[in-house]
Tab-separated table of C-alpha atoms and ligand atoms in Angstrom:
chain	number	residue	atom	x	y	z
E	1	UNK	CA	9.036	71.048	-22.094
E	2	UNK	CA	6.596	73.498	-23.606
E	3	UNK	CA	2.905	72.738	-23.738
E	4	UNK	CA	2.752	72.508	-27.528
E	5	UNK	CA	5.465	69.828	-27.540
E	6	UNK	CA	3.797	68.003	-24.642
E	7	UNK	CA	0.491	67.902	-26.529
E	8	UNK	CA	2.233	66.822	-29.748
E	9	UNK	CA	3.879	63.934	-27.887
E	10	UNK	CA	0.708	62.739	-26.165
E	11	UNK	CA	-1.277	63.018	-29.406
E	12	UNK	CA	1.367	60.899	-31.159
E	13	UNK	CA	1.271	58.291	-28.394
E	14	UNK	CA	-2.527	58.255	-28.431
E	15	UNK	CA	-2.507	57.897	-32.211
E	16	UNK	CA	-0.225	54.840	-31.921
E	17	UNK	CA	-2.660	53.226	-29.491
E	18	UNK	CA	-5.619	53.961	-31.776
E	19	UNK	CA	-3.778	52.482	-34.768
E	20	UNK	CA	-2.791	49.387	-32.789
E	21	UNK	CA	-6.388	48.857	-31.622
E	22	UNK	CA	-7.649	49.307	-35.204
E	23	UNK	CA	-5.137	46.713	-36.414
E	24	UNK	CA	-6.310	44.276	-33.728
E	25	UNK	CA	-9.942	44.922	-34.637
E	26	UNK	CA	-9.230	44.584	-38.363
E	27	UNK	CA	-10.642	48.062	-38.971
E	28	UNK	CA	-9.171	50.870	-41.070
E	29	UNK	CA	-7.948	53.829	-39.015
E	30	UNK	CA	-9.999	56.225	-41.120
E	31	UNK	CA	-13.196	54.650	-39.734
E	32	UNK	CA	-12.513	56.180	-36.314
E	33	UNK	CA	-13.176	59.843	-35.545
E	34	UNK	CA	-11.615	61.471	-32.507
E	35	UNK	CA	-13.126	64.254	-30.419
E	36	UNK	CA	-10.620	65.739	-27.977
E	37	UNK	CA	-12.481	66.731	-24.814
E	38	UNK	CA	-10.955	70.003	-23.622
E	39	UNK	CA	-13.108	70.629	-20.526
E	40	UNK	CA	-11.045	72.016	-17.670
E	41	UNK	CA	-8.285	73.152	-20.033
E	42	UNK	CA	-7.763	76.679	-21.337
E	43	UNK	CA	-8.436	78.069	-24.799
E	44	UNK	CA	-4.657	78.191	-25.416
E	45	UNK	CA	-4.638	74.392	-25.302
E	46	UNK	CA	-7.459	74.325	-27.848
E	47	UNK	CA	-5.354	76.586	-30.091
E	48	UNK	CA	-2.341	74.321	-29.706
E	49	UNK	CA	-4.467	71.277	-30.575
E	50	UNK	CA	-5.813	73.060	-33.649
E	51	UNK	CA	-2.264	73.821	-34.770
E	52	UNK	CA	-1.461	70.114	-34.329
E	53	UNK	CA	-4.286	69.121	-36.662
E	54	UNK	CA	-7.146	68.379	-34.261
E	55	UNK	CA	-10.488	69.299	-35.864
E	56	UNK	CA	-13.091	68.101	-33.333
E	57	UNK	CA	-13.184	69.255	-29.721
E	58	UNK	CA	-15.657	68.469	-26.952
E	59	UNK	CA	-16.910	70.234	-23.834
E	60	UNK	CA	-19.363	69.264	-21.104
E	61	UNK	CA	-20.411	72.583	-19.505
E	62	UNK	CA	-22.413	75.120	-21.469
E	63	UNK	CA	-20.845	78.285	-20.095
E	64	UNK	CA	-17.237	77.112	-20.245
E	65	UNK	CA	-17.821	75.741	-23.739
E	66	UNK	CA	-19.425	78.922	-25.060
E	67	UNK	CA	-16.574	81.068	-23.728
E	68	UNK	CA	-13.915	78.845	-25.263
E	69	UNK	CA	-15.748	78.594	-28.581
E	70	UNK	CA	-15.906	82.401	-28.663
E	71	UNK	CA	-12.185	82.721	-27.885
E	72	UNK	CA	-11.441	80.262	-30.690
E	73	UNK	CA	-14.007	81.551	-33.188
E	74	UNK	CA	-11.263	82.222	-35.767
E	75	UNK	CA	-10.383	78.505	-35.921
E	76	UNK	CA	-12.169	75.982	-38.136
E	77	UNK	CA	-13.017	73.658	-35.244
E	78	UNK	CA	-16.140	71.565	-34.806
E	79	UNK	CA	-17.460	71.795	-31.237
E	80	UNK	CA	-19.188	68.797	-29.677
E	81	UNK	CA	-21.244	69.168	-26.536
E	82	UNK	CA	-20.940	65.960	-24.501
E	83	UNK	CA	-22.325	66.876	-21.055
E	84	UNK	CA	-25.736	66.779	-19.454
E	85	UNK	CA	-27.649	69.714	-20.853
E	86	UNK	CA	-30.478	71.594	-19.158
E	87	UNK	CA	-33.145	72.838	-21.551
E	88	UNK	CA	-32.595	76.429	-20.427
E	89	UNK	CA	-28.985	76.207	-21.661
E	90	UNK	CA	-29.975	74.885	-25.092
E	91	UNK	CA	-29.721	78.320	-26.710
E	92	UNK	CA	-26.168	78.844	-25.408
E	93	UNK	CA	-25.078	75.517	-26.850
E	94	UNK	CA	-26.999	75.709	-30.148
E	95	UNK	CA	-25.135	78.937	-30.927
E	96	UNK	CA	-21.765	77.172	-31.344
E	97	UNK	CA	-22.146	73.373	-31.280
E	98	UNK	CA	-21.826	71.324	-34.445
E	99	UNK	CA	-23.108	68.279	-32.560
E	100	UNK	CA	-24.845	67.734	-29.223
E	101	UNK	CA	-23.865	64.204	-28.209
E	102	UNK	CA	-26.023	64.046	-25.082
E	103	UNK	CA	-29.635	64.250	-26.292
E	104	UNK	CA	-31.512	62.151	-23.755
E	105	UNK	CA	-35.113	63.412	-23.458
E	106	UNK	CA	-37.917	64.897	-25.585
E	107	UNK	CA	-37.905	68.272	-23.788
E	108	UNK	CA	-34.280	68.760	-24.792
E	109	UNK	CA	-35.081	67.957	-28.434
E	110	UNK	CA	-37.742	70.704	-28.498
E	111	UNK	CA	-35.503	73.207	-26.723
E	112	UNK	CA	-32.565	72.519	-29.060
E	113	UNK	CA	-34.764	72.757	-32.125
E	114	UNK	CA	-36.163	76.134	-31.061
E	115	UNK	CA	-32.652	77.360	-30.229
E	116	UNK	CA	-31.178	76.128	-33.519
E	117	UNK	CA	-33.949	77.863	-35.461
E	118	UNK	CA	-33.350	81.093	-33.549
E	119	UNK	CA	-29.613	80.840	-34.240
E	120	UNK	CA	-30.203	79.952	-37.891
E	121	UNK	CA	-27.949	76.914	-37.570
E	122	UNK	CA	-28.237	73.164	-38.073
E	123	UNK	CA	-27.249	71.076	-35.058
E	124	UNK	CA	-26.334	67.399	-35.209
E	125	UNK	CA	-27.703	65.199	-32.433
E	126	UNK	CA	-26.591	61.916	-30.917
E	127	UNK	CA	-29.082	60.138	-28.721
E	128	UNK	CA	-27.291	59.320	-25.490
E	129	UNK	CA	-28.037	55.762	-24.451
E	130	UNK	CA	-27.874	54.774	-20.773
E	131	UNK	CA	-25.593	51.751	-20.498
E	132	UNK	CA	-25.435	49.312	-17.630
E	133	UNK	CA	-27.624	49.599	-14.521
E	134	UNK	CA	-30.324	52.227	-14.985
E	135	UNK	CA	-32.778	51.740	-12.134
E	136	UNK	CA	-31.710	54.398	-9.641
E	137	UNK	CA	-28.210	52.980	-9.445
E	138	UNK	CA	-25.142	55.120	-8.950
E	139	UNK	CA	-23.911	53.598	-12.175
E	140	UNK	CA	-26.331	55.672	-14.235
E	141	UNK	CA	-24.490	58.452	-16.022
E	142	UNK	CA	-27.285	60.009	-18.035
E	143	UNK	CA	-28.971	58.803	-21.160
E	144	UNK	CA	-32.171	57.352	-22.508
E	145	UNK	CA	-33.019	53.721	-21.896
E	146	UNK	CA	-32.666	51.569	-25.017
E	147	UNK	CA	-36.491	51.447	-25.171
E	148	UNK	CA	-36.691	55.257	-25.317
E	149	UNK	CA	-34.070	55.643	-28.040
E	150	UNK	CA	-36.330	55.074	-31.068
E	151	UNK	CA	-38.905	57.572	-29.878
E	152	UNK	CA	-36.238	60.215	-29.232
E	153	UNK	CA	-34.613	59.538	-32.602
E	154	UNK	CA	-37.948	60.057	-34.345
E	155	UNK	CA	-38.419	63.308	-32.442
E	156	UNK	CA	-35.003	64.535	-33.628
E	157	UNK	CA	-35.663	63.671	-37.267
E	158	UNK	CA	-38.961	65.550	-37.307
E	159	UNK	CA	-37.580	68.623	-35.460
E	160	UNK	CA	-36.625	71.701	-37.482
E	161	UNK	CA	-32.875	72.366	-37.814
E	162	UNK	CA	-31.833	69.164	-36.020
E	163	UNK	CA	-30.051	66.265	-37.718
E	164	UNK	CA	-29.898	62.748	-36.313
E	165	UNK	CA	-26.266	61.599	-36.486
E	166	UNK	CA	-26.321	58.497	-34.260
E	167	UNK	CA	-25.837	57.437	-30.652
E	168	UNK	CA	-23.466	58.081	-27.763
E	169	UNK	CA	-22.763	56.114	-24.607
E	170	UNK	CA	-20.594	56.174	-21.507
E	171	UNK	CA	-19.591	52.776	-20.091
E	172	UNK	CA	-20.311	52.239	-16.367
E	173	UNK	CA	-17.452	53.027	-13.982
E	174	UNK	CA	-15.196	50.301	-12.701
E	175	UNK	CA	-16.569	47.473	-14.826
E	176	UNK	CA	-15.520	45.685	-17.967
E	177	UNK	CA	-16.767	48.162	-20.601
E	178	UNK	CA	-17.223	45.582	-23.348
E	179	UNK	CA	-20.822	44.475	-22.634
E	180	UNK	CA	-21.895	48.143	-22.471
E	181	UNK	CA	-20.221	49.017	-25.780
E	182	UNK	CA	-21.651	45.910	-27.421
E	183	UNK	CA	-25.111	46.928	-26.240
E	184	UNK	CA	-24.586	50.420	-27.663
E	185	UNK	CA	-23.539	48.979	-31.020
E	186	UNK	CA	-26.692	46.803	-31.078
E	187	UNK	CA	-28.875	49.832	-30.317
E	188	UNK	CA	-27.062	51.748	-33.084
E	189	UNK	CA	-27.761	48.955	-35.581
E	190	UNK	CA	-31.483	49.001	-34.763
E	191	UNK	CA	-31.506	52.774	-35.151
E	192	UNK	CA	-29.697	52.630	-38.503
E	193	UNK	CA	-32.213	50.145	-39.856
E	194	UNK	CA	-34.790	52.952	-39.590
E	195	UNK	CA	-32.519	55.997	-39.998
E	196	UNK	CA	-29.697	54.927	-42.346
E	197	UNK	CA	-27.740	58.191	-42.089
E	198	UNK	CA	-27.453	57.956	-38.281
E	199	UNK	CA	-24.090	56.229	-38.476
E	200	UNK	CA	-22.165	57.644	-35.509
E	201	UNK	CA	-21.450	55.406	-32.523
E	202	UNK	CA	-19.654	57.646	-30.020
E	203	UNK	CA	-18.122	55.436	-27.335
E	204	UNK	CA	-14.829	55.202	-25.539
E	205	UNK	CA	-12.936	57.628	-23.330
E	206	UNK	CA	-9.305	57.723	-22.226
E	207	UNK	CA	-9.686	54.622	-20.061
E	208	UNK	CA	-11.593	52.410	-22.474
E	209	UNK	CA	-11.204	53.589	-26.077
E	210	UNK	CA	-9.424	50.443	-27.203
E	211	UNK	CA	-12.397	48.324	-26.096
E	212	UNK	CA	-14.698	50.770	-27.887
E	213	UNK	CA	-12.766	50.364	-31.157
E	214	UNK	CA	-12.963	46.586	-30.830
E	215	UNK	CA	-16.715	46.774	-30.175
E	216	UNK	CA	-17.390	48.898	-33.276
E	217	UNK	CA	-17.326	52.551	-32.172
E	218	UNK	CA	-16.995	55.146	-34.931
E	219	UNK	CA	-15.997	58.032	-32.644
E	220	UNK	CA	-13.944	58.347	-29.459
E	221	UNK	CA	-14.112	61.147	-26.886
E	222	UNK	CA	-10.754	61.511	-25.184
E	223	UNK	CA	-9.617	64.103	-22.673
E	224	UNK	CA	-6.916	63.062	-20.234
E	225	UNK	CA	-5.158	60.684	-22.650
E	226	UNK	CA	-4.282	63.718	-24.777
E	227	UNK	CA	-4.334	66.687	-22.398
E	228	UNK	CA	-3.166	65.125	-19.160
E	229	UNK	CA	-4.846	65.107	-15.763
E	230	UNK	CA	-7.608	67.618	-15.025
E	231	UNK	CA	-7.017	67.291	-11.249
E	232	UNK	CA	-4.875	70.429	-10.952
E	233	UNK	CA	-7.450	72.536	-12.776
E	234	UNK	CA	-10.676	71.685	-10.969
A	1	PLP	C1	-14.904	64.195	-19.816
A	1	PLP	C2	-15.631	63.340	-20.780
A	1	PLP	C3	-14.934	62.538	-21.694
A	1	PLP	C4	-13.425	62.437	-21.722
A	1	PLP	O1	-12.993	61.786	-20.558
A	1	PLP	P1	-11.472	61.314	-20.370
A	1	PLP	O2	-11.572	60.230	-19.375
A	1	PLP	O3	-10.734	62.495	-19.874
A	1	PLP	O4	-10.989	60.850	-21.676
A	1	PLP	C5	-15.678	61.784	-22.584
A	1	PLP	N1	-17.029	61.812	-22.592
A	1	PLP	C6	-17.727	62.570	-21.740
A	1	PLP	C7	-19.215	62.526	-21.799
A	1	PLP	C8	-17.060	63.363	-20.804
A	1	PLP	O5	-17.758	64.097	-19.941
């Protein structure tokens, strides 16, 4: 089977699962945005996804992302950066990203703002919230503590060329993801009370997107459920 057909089939299957989860949650399908995470997969796959109607793609490494975005510059895709980002890579990412979903510290806000100004672009930001154990546990997968979120959000809204779009979270490995997603949705509600346009709740990956839809996520970030296993590529 050719790759285009393979991707069409897995997108269709994924779409059925999203629709079924929306029906169970009593939510309209149009309330859920999907970012297809293409890390580890070649630019040709991004092109095939574009041809199949995908509009939002995600990457987690600055260099790989910048190269792919350049190779696909003729396509009307929105690029989301979802990985941990060092401040010295902010300029690379600000040059192509529509949204940085992993804003987790004040130094990164300043670096992104300077980079976005230099690039003459506006960059959307999601504050990444650490979910689950955060005190030096292996479970920590990046992110600000819920107590730090408000301060970071304020920093984003006062920074030139940055826009506060909402929050992002990754559920802890190997646990029921529901408490983590529910916590993220509570943090998002507190944030929206102060910043009403920060509506995005990015939660849910291939293994837990149905739980994220039930908990109230507005955006999913899915890689393997659409593209297959990354194991052969990395
Ligand atoms: C890789 C990645 C995803 C997608 O993961 P899958 O399990 O392949 O769906 C989502 N979010 C982040 C932050 C990632 O790094």
